mmCIF file of C-alpha atoms and ligand atoms in Angstrom:
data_model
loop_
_atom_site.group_PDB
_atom_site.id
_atom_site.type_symbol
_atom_site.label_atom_id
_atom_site.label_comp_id
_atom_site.label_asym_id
_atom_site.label_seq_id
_atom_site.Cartn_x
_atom_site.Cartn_y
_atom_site.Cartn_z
ATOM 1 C CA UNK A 1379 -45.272 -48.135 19.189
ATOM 2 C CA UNK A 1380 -42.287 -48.095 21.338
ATOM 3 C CA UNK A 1381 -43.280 -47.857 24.766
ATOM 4 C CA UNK A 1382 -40.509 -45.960 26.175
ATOM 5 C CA UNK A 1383 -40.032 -43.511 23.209
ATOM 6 C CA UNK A 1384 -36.646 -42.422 22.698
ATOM 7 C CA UNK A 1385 -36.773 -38.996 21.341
ATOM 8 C CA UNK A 1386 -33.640 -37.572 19.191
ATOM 9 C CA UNK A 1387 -34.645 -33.446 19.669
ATOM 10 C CA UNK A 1388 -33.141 -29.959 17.713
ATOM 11 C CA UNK A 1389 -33.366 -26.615 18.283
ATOM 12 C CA UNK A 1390 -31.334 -24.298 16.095
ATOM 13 C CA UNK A 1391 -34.132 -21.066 16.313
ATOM 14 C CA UNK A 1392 -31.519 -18.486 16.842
ATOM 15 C CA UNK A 1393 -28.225 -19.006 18.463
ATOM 16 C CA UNK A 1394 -27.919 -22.336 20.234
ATOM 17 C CA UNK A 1395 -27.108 -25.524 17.896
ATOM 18 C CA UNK A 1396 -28.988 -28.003 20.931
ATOM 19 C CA UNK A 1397 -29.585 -31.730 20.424
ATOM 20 C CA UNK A 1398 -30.542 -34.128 22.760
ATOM 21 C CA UNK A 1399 -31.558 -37.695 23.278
ATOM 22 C CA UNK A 1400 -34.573 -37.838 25.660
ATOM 23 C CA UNK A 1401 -36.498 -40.908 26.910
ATOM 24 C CA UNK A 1402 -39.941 -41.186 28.308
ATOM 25 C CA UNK A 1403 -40.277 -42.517 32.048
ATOM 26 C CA UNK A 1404 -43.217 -44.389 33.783
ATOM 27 C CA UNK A 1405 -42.490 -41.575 36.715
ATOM 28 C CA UNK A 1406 -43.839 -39.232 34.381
ATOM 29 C CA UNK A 1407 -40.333 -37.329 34.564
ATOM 30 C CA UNK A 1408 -38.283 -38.262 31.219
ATOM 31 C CA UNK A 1409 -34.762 -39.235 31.321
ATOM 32 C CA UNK A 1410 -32.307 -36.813 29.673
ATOM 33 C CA UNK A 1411 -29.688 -39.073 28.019
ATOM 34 C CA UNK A 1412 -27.705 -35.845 26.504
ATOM 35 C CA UNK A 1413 -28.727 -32.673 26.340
ATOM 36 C CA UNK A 1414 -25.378 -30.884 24.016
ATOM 37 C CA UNK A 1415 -25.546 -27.256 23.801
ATOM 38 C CA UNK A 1416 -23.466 -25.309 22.193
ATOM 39 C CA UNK A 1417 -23.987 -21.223 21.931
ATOM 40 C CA UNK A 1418 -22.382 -18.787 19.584
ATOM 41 C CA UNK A 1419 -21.909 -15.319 21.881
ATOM 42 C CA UNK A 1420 -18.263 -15.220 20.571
ATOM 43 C CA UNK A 1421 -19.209 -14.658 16.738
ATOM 44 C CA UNK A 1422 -22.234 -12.258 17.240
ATOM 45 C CA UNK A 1423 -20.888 -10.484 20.818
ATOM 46 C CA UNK A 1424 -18.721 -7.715 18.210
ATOM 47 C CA UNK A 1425 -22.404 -6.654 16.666
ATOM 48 C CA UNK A 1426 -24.226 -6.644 19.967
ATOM 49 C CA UNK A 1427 -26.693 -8.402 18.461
ATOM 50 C CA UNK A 1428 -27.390 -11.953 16.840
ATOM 51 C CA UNK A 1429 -26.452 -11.869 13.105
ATOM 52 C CA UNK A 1430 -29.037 -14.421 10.951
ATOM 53 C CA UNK A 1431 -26.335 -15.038 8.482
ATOM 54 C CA UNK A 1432 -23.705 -15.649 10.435
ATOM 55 C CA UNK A 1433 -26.099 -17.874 12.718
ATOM 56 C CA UNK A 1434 -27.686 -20.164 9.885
ATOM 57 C CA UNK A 1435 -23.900 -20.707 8.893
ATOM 58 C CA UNK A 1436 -22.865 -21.812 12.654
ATOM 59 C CA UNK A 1437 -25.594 -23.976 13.169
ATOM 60 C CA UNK A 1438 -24.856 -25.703 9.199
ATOM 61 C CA UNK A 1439 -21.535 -25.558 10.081
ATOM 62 C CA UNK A 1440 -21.940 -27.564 13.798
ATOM 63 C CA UNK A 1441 -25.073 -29.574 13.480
ATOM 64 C CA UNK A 1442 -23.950 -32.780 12.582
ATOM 65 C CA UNK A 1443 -20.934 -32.722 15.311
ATOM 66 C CA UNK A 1444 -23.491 -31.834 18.144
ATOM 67 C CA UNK A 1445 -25.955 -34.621 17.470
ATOM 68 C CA UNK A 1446 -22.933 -37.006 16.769
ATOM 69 C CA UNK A 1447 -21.702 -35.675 20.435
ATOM 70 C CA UNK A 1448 -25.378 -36.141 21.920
ATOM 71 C CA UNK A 1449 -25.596 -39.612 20.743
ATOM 72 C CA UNK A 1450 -22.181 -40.626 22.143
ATOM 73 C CA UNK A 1451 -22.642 -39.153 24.997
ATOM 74 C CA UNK A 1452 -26.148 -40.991 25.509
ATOM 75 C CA UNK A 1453 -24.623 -44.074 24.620
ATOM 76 C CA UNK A 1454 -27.287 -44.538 22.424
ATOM 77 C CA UNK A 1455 -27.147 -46.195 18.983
ATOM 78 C CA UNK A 1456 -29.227 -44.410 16.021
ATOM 79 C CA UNK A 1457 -31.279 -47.469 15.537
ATOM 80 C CA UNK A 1458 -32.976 -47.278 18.962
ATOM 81 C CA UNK A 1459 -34.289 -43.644 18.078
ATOM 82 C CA UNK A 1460 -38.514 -43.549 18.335
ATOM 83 C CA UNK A 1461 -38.354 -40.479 16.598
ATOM 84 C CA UNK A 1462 -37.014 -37.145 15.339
ATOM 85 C CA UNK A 1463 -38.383 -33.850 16.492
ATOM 86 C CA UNK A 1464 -37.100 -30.320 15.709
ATOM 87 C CA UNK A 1465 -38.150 -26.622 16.382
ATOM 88 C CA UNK A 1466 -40.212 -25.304 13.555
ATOM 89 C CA UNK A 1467 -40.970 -21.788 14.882
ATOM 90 C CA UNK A 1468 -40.953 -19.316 15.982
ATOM 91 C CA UNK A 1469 -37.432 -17.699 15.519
ATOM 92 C CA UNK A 1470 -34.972 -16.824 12.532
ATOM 93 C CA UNK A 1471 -36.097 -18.077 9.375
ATOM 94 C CA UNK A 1472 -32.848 -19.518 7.946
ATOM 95 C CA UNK A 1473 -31.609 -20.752 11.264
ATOM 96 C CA UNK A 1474 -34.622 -22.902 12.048
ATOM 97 C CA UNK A 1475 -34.507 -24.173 8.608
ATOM 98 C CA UNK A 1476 -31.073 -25.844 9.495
ATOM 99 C CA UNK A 1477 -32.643 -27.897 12.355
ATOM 100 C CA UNK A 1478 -35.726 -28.781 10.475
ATOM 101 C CA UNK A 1479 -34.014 -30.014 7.545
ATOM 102 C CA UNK A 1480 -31.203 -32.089 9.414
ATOM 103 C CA UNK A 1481 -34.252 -33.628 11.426
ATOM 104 C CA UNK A 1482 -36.246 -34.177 8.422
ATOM 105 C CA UNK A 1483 -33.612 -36.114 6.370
ATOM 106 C CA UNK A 1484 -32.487 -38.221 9.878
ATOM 107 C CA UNK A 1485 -36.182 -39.138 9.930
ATOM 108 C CA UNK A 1486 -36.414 -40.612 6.418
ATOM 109 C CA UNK A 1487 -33.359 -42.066 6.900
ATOM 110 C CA UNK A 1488 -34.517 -43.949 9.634
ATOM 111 C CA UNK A 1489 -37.867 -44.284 8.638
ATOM 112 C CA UNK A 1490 -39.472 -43.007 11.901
ATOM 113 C CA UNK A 1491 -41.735 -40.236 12.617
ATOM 114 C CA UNK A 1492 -40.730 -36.436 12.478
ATOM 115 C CA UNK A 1493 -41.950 -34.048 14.988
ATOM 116 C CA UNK A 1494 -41.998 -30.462 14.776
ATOM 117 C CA UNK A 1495 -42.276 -28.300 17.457
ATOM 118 C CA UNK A 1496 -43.159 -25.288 18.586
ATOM 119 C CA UNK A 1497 -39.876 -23.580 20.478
ATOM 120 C CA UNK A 1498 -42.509 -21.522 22.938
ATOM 121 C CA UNK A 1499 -44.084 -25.056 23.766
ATOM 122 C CA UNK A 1500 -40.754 -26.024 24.893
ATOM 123 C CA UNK A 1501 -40.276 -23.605 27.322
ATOM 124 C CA UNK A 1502 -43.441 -23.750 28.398
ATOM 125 C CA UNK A 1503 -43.392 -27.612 29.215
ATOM 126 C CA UNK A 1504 -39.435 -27.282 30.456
ATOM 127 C CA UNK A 1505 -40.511 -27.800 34.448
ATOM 128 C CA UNK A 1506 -41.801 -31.325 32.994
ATOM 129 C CA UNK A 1507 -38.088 -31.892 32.637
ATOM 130 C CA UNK A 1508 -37.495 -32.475 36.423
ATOM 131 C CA UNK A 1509 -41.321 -31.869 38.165
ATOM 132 C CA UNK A 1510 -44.345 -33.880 37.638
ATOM 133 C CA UNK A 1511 -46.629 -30.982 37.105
ATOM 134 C CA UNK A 1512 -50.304 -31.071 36.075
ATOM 135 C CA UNK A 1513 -52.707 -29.064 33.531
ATOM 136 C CA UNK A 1514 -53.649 -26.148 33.733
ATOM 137 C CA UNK A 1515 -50.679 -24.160 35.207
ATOM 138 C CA UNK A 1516 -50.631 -20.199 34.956
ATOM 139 C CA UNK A 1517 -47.512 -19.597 32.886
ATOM 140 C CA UNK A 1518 -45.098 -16.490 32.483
ATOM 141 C CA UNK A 1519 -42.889 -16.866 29.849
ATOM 142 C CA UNK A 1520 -39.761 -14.355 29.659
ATOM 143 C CA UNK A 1521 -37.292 -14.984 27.081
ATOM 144 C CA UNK A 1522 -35.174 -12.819 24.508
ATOM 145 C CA UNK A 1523 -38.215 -12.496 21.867
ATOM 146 C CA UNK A 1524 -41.547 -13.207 24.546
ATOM 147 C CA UNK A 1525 -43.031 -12.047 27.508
ATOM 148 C CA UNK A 1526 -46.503 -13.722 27.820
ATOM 149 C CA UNK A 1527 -48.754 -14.784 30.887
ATOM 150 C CA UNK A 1528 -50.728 -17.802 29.293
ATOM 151 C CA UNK A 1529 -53.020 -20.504 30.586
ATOM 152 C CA UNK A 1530 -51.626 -23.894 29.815
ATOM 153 C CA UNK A 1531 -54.443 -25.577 29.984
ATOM 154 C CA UNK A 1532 -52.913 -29.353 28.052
ATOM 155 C CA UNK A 1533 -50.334 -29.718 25.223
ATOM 156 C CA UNK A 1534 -51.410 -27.481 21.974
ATOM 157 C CA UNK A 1535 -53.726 -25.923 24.107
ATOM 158 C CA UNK A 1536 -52.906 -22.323 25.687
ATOM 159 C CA UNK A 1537 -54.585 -19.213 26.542
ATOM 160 C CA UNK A 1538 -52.984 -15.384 25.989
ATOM 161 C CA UNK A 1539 -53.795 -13.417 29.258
ATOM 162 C CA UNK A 1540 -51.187 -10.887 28.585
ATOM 163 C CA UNK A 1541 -48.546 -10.085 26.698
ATOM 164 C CA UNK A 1542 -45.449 -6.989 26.136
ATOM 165 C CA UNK A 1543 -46.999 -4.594 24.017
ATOM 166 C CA UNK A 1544 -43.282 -3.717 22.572
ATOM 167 C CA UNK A 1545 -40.199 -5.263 23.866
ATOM 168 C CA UNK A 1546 -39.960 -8.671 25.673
ATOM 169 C CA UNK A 1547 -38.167 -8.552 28.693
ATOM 170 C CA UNK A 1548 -34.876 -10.415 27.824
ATOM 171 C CA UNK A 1549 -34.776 -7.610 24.911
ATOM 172 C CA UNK A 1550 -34.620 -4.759 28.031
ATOM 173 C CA UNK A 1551 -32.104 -6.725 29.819
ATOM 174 C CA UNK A 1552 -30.032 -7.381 26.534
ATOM 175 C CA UNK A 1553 -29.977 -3.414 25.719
ATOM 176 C CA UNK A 1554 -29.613 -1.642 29.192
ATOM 177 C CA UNK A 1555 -26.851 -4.239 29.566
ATOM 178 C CA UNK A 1556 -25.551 -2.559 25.838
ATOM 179 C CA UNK A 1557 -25.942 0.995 27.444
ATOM 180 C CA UNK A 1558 -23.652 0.316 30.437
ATOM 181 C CA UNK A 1559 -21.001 -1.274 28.459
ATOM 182 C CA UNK A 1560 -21.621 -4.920 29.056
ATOM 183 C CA UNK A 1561 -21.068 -7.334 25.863
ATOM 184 C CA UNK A 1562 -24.033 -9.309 24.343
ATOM 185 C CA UNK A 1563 -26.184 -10.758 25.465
ATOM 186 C CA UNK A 1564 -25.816 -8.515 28.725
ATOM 187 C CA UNK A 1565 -28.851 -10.213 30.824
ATOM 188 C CA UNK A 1566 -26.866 -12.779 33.316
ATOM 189 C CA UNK A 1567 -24.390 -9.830 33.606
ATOM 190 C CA UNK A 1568 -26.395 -7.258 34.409
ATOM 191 C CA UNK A 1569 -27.669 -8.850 37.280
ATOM 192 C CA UNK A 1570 -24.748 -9.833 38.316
ATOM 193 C CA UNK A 1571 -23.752 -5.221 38.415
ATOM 194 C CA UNK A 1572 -26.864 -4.760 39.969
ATOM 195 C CA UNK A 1573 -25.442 -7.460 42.520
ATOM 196 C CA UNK A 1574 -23.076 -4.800 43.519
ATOM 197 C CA UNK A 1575 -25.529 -1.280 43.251
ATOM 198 C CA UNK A 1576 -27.902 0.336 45.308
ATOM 199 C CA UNK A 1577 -31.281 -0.220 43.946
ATOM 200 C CA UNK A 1578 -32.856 2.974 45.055
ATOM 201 C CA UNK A 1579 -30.321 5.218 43.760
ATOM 202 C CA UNK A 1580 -32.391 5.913 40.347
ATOM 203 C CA UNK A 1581 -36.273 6.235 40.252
ATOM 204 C CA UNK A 1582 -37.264 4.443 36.843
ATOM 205 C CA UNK A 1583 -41.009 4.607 35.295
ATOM 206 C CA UNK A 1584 -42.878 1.129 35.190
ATOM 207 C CA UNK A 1585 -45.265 1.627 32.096
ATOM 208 C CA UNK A 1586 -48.828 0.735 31.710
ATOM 209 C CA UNK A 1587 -48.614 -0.111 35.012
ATOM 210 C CA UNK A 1588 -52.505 0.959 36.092
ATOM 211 C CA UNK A 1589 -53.817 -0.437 32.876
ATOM 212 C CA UNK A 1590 -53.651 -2.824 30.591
ATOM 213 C CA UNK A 1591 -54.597 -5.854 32.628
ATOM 214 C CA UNK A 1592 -51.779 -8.310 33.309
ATOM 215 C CA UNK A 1593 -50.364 -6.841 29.437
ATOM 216 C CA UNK A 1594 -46.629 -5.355 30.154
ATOM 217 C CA UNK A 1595 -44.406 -2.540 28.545
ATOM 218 C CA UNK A 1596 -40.910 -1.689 28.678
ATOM 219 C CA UNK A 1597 -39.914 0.387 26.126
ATOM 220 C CA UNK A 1598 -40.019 3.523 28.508
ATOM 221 C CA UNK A 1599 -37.863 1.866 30.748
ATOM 222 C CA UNK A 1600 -35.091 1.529 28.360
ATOM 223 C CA UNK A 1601 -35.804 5.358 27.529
ATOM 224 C CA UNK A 1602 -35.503 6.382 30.958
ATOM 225 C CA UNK A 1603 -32.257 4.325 30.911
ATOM 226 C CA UNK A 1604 -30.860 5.848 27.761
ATOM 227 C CA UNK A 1605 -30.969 9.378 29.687
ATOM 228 C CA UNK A 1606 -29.524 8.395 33.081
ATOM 229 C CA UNK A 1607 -26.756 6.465 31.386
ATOM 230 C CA UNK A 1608 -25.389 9.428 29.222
ATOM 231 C CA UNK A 1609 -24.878 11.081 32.730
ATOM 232 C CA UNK A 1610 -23.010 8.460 34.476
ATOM 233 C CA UNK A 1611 -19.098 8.743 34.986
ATOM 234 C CA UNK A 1612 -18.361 5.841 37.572
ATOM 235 C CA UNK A 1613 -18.643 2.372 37.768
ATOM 236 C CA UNK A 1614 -20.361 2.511 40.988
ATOM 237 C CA UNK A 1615 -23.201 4.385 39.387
ATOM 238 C CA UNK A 1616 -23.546 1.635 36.388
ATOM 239 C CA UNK A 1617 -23.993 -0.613 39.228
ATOM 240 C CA UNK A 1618 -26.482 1.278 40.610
ATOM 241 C CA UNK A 1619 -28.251 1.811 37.414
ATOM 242 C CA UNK A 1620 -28.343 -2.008 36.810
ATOM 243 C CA UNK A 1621 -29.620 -2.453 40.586
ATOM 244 C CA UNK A 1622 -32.168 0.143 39.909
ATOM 245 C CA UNK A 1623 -33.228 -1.728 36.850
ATOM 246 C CA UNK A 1624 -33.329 -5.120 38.299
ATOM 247 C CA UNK A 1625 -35.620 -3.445 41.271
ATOM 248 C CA UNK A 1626 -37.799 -2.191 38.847
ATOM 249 C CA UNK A 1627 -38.414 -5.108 36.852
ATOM 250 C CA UNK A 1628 -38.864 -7.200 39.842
ATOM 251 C CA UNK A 1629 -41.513 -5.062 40.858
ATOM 252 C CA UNK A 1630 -43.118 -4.885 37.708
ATOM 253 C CA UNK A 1631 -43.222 -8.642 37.426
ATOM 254 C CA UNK A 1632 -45.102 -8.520 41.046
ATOM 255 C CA UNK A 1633 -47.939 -6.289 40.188
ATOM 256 C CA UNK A 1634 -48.345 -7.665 36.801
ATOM 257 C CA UNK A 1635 -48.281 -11.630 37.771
ATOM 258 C CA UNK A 1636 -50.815 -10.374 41.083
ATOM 259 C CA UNK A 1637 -53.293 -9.726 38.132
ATOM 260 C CA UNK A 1638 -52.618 -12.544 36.197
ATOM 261 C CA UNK A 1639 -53.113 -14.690 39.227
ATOM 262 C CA UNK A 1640 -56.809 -13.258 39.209
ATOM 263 C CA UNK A 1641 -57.420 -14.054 35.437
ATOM 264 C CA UNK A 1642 -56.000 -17.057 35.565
ATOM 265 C CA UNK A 1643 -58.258 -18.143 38.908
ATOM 266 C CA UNK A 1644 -61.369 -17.106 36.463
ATOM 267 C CA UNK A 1645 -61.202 -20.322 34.389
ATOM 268 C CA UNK A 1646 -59.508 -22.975 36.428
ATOM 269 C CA UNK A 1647 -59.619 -24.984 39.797
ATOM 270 C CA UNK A 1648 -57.944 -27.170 41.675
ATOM 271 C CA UNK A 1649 -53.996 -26.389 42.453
ATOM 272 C CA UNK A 1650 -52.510 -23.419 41.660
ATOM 273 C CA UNK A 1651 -49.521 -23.609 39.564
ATOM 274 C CA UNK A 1652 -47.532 -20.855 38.641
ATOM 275 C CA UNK A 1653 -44.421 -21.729 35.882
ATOM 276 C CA UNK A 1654 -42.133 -18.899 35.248
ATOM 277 C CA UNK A 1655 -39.422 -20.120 32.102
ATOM 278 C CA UNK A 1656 -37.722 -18.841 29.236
ATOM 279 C CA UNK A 1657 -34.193 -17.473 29.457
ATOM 280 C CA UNK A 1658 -34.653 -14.941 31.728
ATOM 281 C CA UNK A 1659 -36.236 -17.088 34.580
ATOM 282 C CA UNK A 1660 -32.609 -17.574 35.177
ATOM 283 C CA UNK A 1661 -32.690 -14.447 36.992
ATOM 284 C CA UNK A 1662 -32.020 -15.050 40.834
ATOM 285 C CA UNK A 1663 -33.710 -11.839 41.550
ATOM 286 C CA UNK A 1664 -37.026 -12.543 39.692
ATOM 287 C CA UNK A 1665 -36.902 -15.954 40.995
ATOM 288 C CA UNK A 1666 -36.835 -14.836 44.650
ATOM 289 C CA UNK A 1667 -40.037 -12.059 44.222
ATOM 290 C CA UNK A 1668 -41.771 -14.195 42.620
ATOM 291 C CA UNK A 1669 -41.406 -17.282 44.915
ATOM 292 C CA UNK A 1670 -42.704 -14.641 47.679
ATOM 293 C CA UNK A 1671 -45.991 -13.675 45.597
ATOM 294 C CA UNK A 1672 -47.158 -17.100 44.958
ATOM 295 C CA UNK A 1673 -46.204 -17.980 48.150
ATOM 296 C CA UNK A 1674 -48.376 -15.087 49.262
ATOM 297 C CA UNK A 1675 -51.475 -15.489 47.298
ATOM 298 C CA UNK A 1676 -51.541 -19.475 47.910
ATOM 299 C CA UNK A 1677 -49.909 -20.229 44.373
ATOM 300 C CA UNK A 1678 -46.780 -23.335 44.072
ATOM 301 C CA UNK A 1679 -43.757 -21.335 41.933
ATOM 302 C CA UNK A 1680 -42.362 -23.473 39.648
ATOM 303 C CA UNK A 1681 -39.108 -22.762 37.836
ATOM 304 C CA UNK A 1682 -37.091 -25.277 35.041
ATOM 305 C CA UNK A 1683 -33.344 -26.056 36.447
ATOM 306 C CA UNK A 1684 -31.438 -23.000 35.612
ATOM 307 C CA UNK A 1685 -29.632 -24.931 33.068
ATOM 308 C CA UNK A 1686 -32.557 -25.642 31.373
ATOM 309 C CA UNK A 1687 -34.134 -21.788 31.315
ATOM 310 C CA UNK A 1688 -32.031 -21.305 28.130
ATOM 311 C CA UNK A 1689 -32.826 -22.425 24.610
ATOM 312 C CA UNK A 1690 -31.803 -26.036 24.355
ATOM 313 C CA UNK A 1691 -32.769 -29.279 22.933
ATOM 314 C CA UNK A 1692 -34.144 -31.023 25.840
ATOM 315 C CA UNK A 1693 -37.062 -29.008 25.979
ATOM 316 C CA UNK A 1694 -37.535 -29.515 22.387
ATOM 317 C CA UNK A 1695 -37.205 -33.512 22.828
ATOM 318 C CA UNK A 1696 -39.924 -33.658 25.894
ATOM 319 C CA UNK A 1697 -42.731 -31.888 23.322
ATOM 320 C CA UNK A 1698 -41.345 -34.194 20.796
ATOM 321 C CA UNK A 1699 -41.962 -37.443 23.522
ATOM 322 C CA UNK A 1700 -45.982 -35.828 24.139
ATOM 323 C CA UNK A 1701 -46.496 -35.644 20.549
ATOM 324 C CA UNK A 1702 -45.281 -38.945 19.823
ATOM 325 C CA UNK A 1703 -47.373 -40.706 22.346
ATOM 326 C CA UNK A 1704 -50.224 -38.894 20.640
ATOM 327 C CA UNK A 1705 -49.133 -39.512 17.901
ATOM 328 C CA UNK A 1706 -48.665 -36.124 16.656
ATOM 329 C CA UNK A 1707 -46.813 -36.997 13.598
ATOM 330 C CA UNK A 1708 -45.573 -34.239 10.941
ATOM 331 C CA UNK A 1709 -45.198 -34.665 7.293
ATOM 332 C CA UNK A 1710 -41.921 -33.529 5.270
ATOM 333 C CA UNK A 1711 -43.502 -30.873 3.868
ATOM 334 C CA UNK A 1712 -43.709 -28.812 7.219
ATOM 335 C CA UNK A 1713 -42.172 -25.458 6.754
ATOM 336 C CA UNK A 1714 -40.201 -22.997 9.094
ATOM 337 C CA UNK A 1715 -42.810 -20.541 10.529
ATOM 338 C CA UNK A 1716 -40.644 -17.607 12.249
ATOM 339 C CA UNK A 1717 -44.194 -16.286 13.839
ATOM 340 C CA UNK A 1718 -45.775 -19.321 14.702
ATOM 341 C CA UNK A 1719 -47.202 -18.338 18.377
ATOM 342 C CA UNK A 1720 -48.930 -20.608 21.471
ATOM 343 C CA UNK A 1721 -52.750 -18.983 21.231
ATOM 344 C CA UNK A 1722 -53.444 -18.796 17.444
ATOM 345 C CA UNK A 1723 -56.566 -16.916 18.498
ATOM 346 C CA UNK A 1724 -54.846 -14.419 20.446
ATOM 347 C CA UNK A 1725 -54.404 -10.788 18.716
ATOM 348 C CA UNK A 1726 -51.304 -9.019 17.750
ATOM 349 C CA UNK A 1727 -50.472 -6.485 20.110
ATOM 350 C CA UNK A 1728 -47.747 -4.629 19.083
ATOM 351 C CA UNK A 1729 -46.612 -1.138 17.943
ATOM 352 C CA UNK A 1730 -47.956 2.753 18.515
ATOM 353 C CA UNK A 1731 -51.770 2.958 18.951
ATOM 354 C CA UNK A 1732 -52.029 -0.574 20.839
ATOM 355 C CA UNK A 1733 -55.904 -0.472 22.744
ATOM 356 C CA UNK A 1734 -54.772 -2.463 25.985
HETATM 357 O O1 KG4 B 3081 -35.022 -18.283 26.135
HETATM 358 P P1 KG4 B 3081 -33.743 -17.693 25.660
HETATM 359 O O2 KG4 B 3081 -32.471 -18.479 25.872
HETATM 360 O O3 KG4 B 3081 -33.802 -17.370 24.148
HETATM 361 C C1 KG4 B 3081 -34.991 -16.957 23.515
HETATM 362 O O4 KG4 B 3081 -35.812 -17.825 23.199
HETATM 363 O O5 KG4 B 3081 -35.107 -15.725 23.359
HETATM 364 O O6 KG4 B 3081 -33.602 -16.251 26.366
HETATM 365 C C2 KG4 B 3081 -32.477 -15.456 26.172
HETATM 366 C C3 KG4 B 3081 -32.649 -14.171 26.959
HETATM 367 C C4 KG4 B 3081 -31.549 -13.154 26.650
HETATM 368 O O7 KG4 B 3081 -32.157 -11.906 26.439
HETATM 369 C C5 KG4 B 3081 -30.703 -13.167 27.924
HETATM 370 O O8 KG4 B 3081 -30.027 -11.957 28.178
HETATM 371 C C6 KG4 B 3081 -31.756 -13.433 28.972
HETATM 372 O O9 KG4 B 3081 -32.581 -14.421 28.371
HETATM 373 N N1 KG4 B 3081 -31.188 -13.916 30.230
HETATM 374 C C7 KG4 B 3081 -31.254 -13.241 31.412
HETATM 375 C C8 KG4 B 3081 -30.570 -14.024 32.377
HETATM 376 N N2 KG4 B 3081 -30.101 -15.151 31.750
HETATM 377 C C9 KG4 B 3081 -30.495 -15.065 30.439
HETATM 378 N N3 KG4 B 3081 -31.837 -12.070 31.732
HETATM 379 C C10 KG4 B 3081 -31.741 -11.657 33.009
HETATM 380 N N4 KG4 B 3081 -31.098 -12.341 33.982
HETATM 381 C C11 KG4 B 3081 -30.488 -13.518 33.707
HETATM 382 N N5 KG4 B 3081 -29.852 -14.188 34.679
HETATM 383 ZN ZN1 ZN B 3082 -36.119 -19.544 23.796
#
């Protein structure tokens, strides 16, 4: 077994075509040799939305260019590749087939191991990309499809604490962003209007905010949001809006990650650790509040690069390095599971009629 694993890693689970080459480190911190990612907001910004068709076709259509690019720009030559390793879930079904299958046939080809990997894992592992951090670490993870506190308590092994009971965050930014005009996906934008508003102009509701436990909500948000935006003639006042909105979530994330700090303390000592990743961890805003709670309540923030909050392969290629040195090998037959989730014993907790 190679003692410095080089790690070739995909992620195609919605609409990034990502691959990197990634090498362990005795520092603990692995090197990132490429990291090539290329995004596809031109084709699906005309729907609003991300398009699985047109996505699946993107990613066949730019897959073997991007890894050809990552290894060039690694300077590394196929043969020195430890392994392959590839998102397998969750995500869209026919776009994470793309990535799997590429990195299934590379693997045979090379005869090496194949590694697939769970794209929440990434994420949730993406400060190992630049800090050496150690288990267990309270994480929030925000992205376009999740919004989860979770105990990380060692790779494969998480705890649910709380979760969004109907839209994940990045989902709210994406559509307020929609209602004030701004092309998808609106969430870097938006906080770049609310930049320029007056965050106590509107009053919006933060849901199941006295119950629930650390679970979140914002479905009424975007309902309140619907309303004030039919009523709104200047751009000053979609500025406003968006500041109002950023305000709100910020706030929200506060109370929420106060209680999460509590059910987190139940079950662990030593530091306290508190990761926040996923796409929307990008957000300045977010970043600052909750630097200022942990650094209240005697918790170390801890956020990936901003570069690296995004879906990418990187991410993808460090789970792929853990796995390999446990050798955490997958066969060929390994499907694409679009649901596959971090707690497997954790509940589904979604829709009208929820208990919280
Ligand atoms: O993790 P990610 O790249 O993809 C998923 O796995 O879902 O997250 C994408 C989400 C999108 O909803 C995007 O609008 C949001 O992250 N996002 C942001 C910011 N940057 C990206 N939301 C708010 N503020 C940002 N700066
Ligand atoms: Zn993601």
């Amino acid at each position: 077994m190679n003692k410095s694993p080089i790690i070739l890693g995909i992620e195609t689970s919605c609409d990034e075509t990502s691959v990197s080459i990634i090498q362990d480190n005795e520092s603990g911190i692995p090197k990132i040799l490429s990291n090539i990612v290329s995004s596809q907001f031109d084709i699906h910004k005309e729907f609003g939305g991300v398009v699985p068709e047109l996505a699946a076709r993107s990613h066949v259509e730019k897959i073997n260019l991007i890894a050809k690019k990552a290894l060039e720009e690694s300077g590394i030559s196929l043969d020195k590749v430890s392994a392959v390793a590839a998102t397998s879930g969750p995500g869209l079904i026919i776009c994470l087939s793309v990535g799997l299958n590429f990195a299934k046939s590379l693997a045979s080809s090379l005869n090496v191991p194949f590694i697939g990997v769970n794209h929440l894992e990434g994420h949730a592992l993406s400060p190992k990309l630049h800090t050496n951090i150690s288990y267990p670490y309270l994480l929030l993870l925000i992205s376009g499809g999740h919004s989860q506190f979770l105990s990380v308590n060692g790779l494969g092994n998480y705890k649910r604490l709380g979760t969004t009971i109907d839209d994940a965050l990045g989902e709210a930014f994406d559509k307020t962003a929609k209602l004030l005009g701004i092309e998808f996906p609106g969430g870097p934008k938006l906080e770049k209007f609310a930049e320029k508003g007056d965050p106590n102009k509107f009053k919006l509701p933060k849901p199941i905010i006295n119950k629930g436990g650390c679970n979140l909500s914002f479905a009424g948000l975007k309902t309140a949001i619907l309303k004030i935006s039919k009523n709104i003639n200047s751009e000053q006042e979609k500025y406003d809006l968006a500041a109002s909105f950023q305000k709100t979530i910020e706030e929200i994330l506060y109370i929420k990650s106060k209680i999460a700090f509590k059910e987190f303390l139940k079950n662990s000592i030593g530091k306290k650790y508190f990761v926040i990743a996923g796409g929307v961890a990008a957000n300045k805003g977010i970043r600052k509040k909750l630097i200022q709670l942990s650094n209240e309540n005697d918790f170390e923030a801890i956020f990936p690069d901003i570069n690296l909050c995004g879906d990418n392969a990187a991410m993808i290629g460090l789970v792929g390095i853990e796995k390999y040195k446990l050798k955490k090998f997958d066969n060929m037959d390994l499907e694409a599971n679009p649901r596959l989730a971090l707690d497997k014993n954790a509940t589904f907790l979604k829709g009208s009629g929820v208990k919280i």
